């Protein structure tokens, strides 16, 4: 099959062997797959990231499930925000059938262990014509929902999870720093939960417009005013939760410094570099900083259902589509955050 | 009256004017007052600390109550962990009476605003023969409780509050990093709540012995083994809360790196310098970092009651007593953390 392949932290479009489903797995044809900021980061800083994760794994107690590591020199097909059509079922499948349109949490398992689909040299992700999934993880896309919108399930689940972990409740106010796909997913999930007011901030006019379209109460350009000033203008009294969805050094400290006493900071942005904080900013206001990552399977299913029900309209987030040959160019486009939110690959 | 005075970040023992209670205030004779690590920090880094607090106050929304600032060039009597005897009541007092032995949250208020007793150039703290308190904040010490033990109410309340804010529940395990007065207060409060196992760590044999005396399950010397290794040996499965009670740069990062997925880190130590963290250590494990400070009035009262009831035996924490002339020497002794936990001043 054809695939956009990463090898030694470089992208190329190649013919690779067709993946073969093992027992209780299915072969699926990729219909749409979103490009995630984590993929850009993996391409640019993959070696560094693998060193950091190995270093962190050494200092903490062992995880109950070991993830099979990516092999940089092998061909890895990224893409973990996929919607597929099942084209073949191996023995032992009793969930999915040929012809099903499905999404899935991007995890595959076999006797060798767990594999992060899209960051695995064994299980290709969605930047390819086909992929292998475990039968049990597949969720059928409700009738009438387009594969494009269904492919937003994974990034939206990140927002649903962040909002759930924040323990924000109606009556609280929210600030979302950064209106890239992660920040927009958080905004969508906040709206779904009936939270308001929501203040959002981003330097990009495109992204601010997308945030406004999702129904935030105020969206500010940090060059002109601060999110906290906007919050003080429209509210200023409710318990406040700040979602940090930028993920670059300095943002956690900035969030901690801006908030009133007793606020919560939820770190959804993925900063992979060392960062500086002023602990006194946290101590003084008895802040809570909650780091979040990924989602639970039920949150993934909930994200799909909300998109299918039209409870959240994420269609405007899709700012471009490319075929497999267009993936390297799309990565370059996404490095300039002003132009795009989510680019989908349609192999 | 005689007092140990801080002026321009230097200590001296002097005659200062007797404080005069205003309406609804009382004059009280100091019986015992603990020396707090924050006082050492204020003496050594006070100017820097005031600059930092001013800088942080600028970036955050205004506080509802403004604290009247300390004037470095004026005489300030520190000491906020006091037990006193009421010797005079001004008009308007209906809580306290002459002869009452009392403790109080170290806050005074008058028409000019709120004052941090012990860090105020207007309201002397407990390193003096006498002090002025608001009638309404005083809590009578239960009969039979010595002023020395009653003076531990304030530092113990810090532990009670940290444990309450951590939302730790029986069934969870705790690690306490640092067994100075703050760490020991946390351990006492954890024991009061029936938490176990508790693992503690400190470089000082004296402090490790004090932690053991409070009933921790394991106490380790970080030169020999890690707290997390000890936790894995005695438990390794319960939800884990780590209390960071050291308060120097690097400790928050160290706590974040050592814990398993889903753990909580409670920052009780007061680090007043910029610090470095690796956000990925928090993201990877979806950690929560809760910063805490001080206590609520009801926690202060609860701390006094627990000491009075003998529910926690803090007597061994008192490793020395001095008179007013001995305060400067006691500050020097406390700068070498191996020798002491809490030194009390008995003016």
PDB file of C-alpha atoms in Angstrom, chain A residues 231-232 236 256-263 280-287, chain B residues 53 56-68 114 293:
ATOM      1  CA  UNK A 231     -12.665  37.763  32.252  1.00  0.00           C
ATOM      2  CA  UNK A 232     -12.725  40.590  34.790  1.00  0.00           C
ATOM      3  CA  UNK A 236     -14.580  38.480  37.529  1.00  0.00           C
ATOM      4  CA  UNK A 256      -0.269  30.680  37.400  1.00  0.00           C
ATOM      5  CA  UNK A 257       0.612  34.350  37.669  1.00  0.00           C
ATOM      6  CA  UNK A 258      -2.594  35.659  36.092  1.00  0.00           C
ATOM      7  CA  UNK A 259      -5.262  33.907  38.117  1.00  0.00           C
ATOM      8  CA  UNK A 260      -6.991  34.876  41.341  1.00  0.00           C
ATOM      9  CA  UNK A 261      -6.642  32.920  44.587  1.00  0.00           C
ATOM     10  CA  UNK A 262      -8.033  29.391  44.552  1.00  0.00           C
ATOM     11  CA  UNK A 263      -8.052  29.031  40.762  1.00  0.00           C
ATOM     12  CA  UNK A 280       5.288  31.439  45.040  1.00  0.00           C
ATOM     13  CA  UNK A 281       2.716  32.286  42.342  1.00  0.00           C
ATOM     14  CA  UNK A 282       1.092  28.943  43.108  1.00  0.00           C
ATOM     15  CA  UNK A 283       1.555  29.076  46.885  1.00  0.00           C
ATOM     16  CA  UNK A 284       0.232  32.610  47.291  1.00  0.00           C
ATOM     17  CA  UNK A 285      -3.089  31.722  45.659  1.00  0.00           C
ATOM     18  CA  UNK A 286      -3.243  28.048  46.699  1.00  0.00           C
ATOM     19  CA  UNK A 287      -3.531  27.118  43.033  1.00  0.00           C
TER      20      UNK A 287
ATOM     21  CA  UNK B  53       5.304  39.481  46.301  1.00  0.00           C
ATOM     22  CA  UNK B  56       3.163  38.731  41.731  1.00  0.00           C
ATOM     23  CA  UNK B  57       0.506  41.074  43.098  1.00  0.00           C
ATOM     24  CA  UNK B  58       0.821  43.146  39.948  1.00  0.00           C
ATOM     25  CA  UNK B  59       0.094  40.310  37.521  1.00  0.00           C
ATOM     26  CA  UNK B  60      -2.925  38.864  39.349  1.00  0.00           C
ATOM     27  CA  UNK B  61      -6.376  40.326  40.010  1.00  0.00           C
ATOM     28  CA  UNK B  62      -6.525  42.455  43.169  1.00  0.00           C
ATOM     29  CA  UNK B  63      -7.180  40.669  46.470  1.00  0.00           C
ATOM     30  CA  UNK B  64     -10.395  41.589  48.298  1.00  0.00           C
ATOM     31  CA  UNK B  65      -8.449  42.392  51.493  1.00  0.00           C
ATOM     32  CA  UNK B  66      -5.256  44.364  51.382  1.00  0.00           C
ATOM     33  CA  UNK B  67      -2.499  43.495  53.825  1.00  0.00           C
ATOM     34  CA  UNK B  68      -0.649  46.504  55.272  1.00  0.00           C
ATOM     35  CA  UNK B 114      -5.342  43.813  57.835  1.00  0.00           C
ATOM     36  CA  UNK B 293      -0.670  28.064  52.220  1.00  0.00           C
TER      37      UNK B 293
END
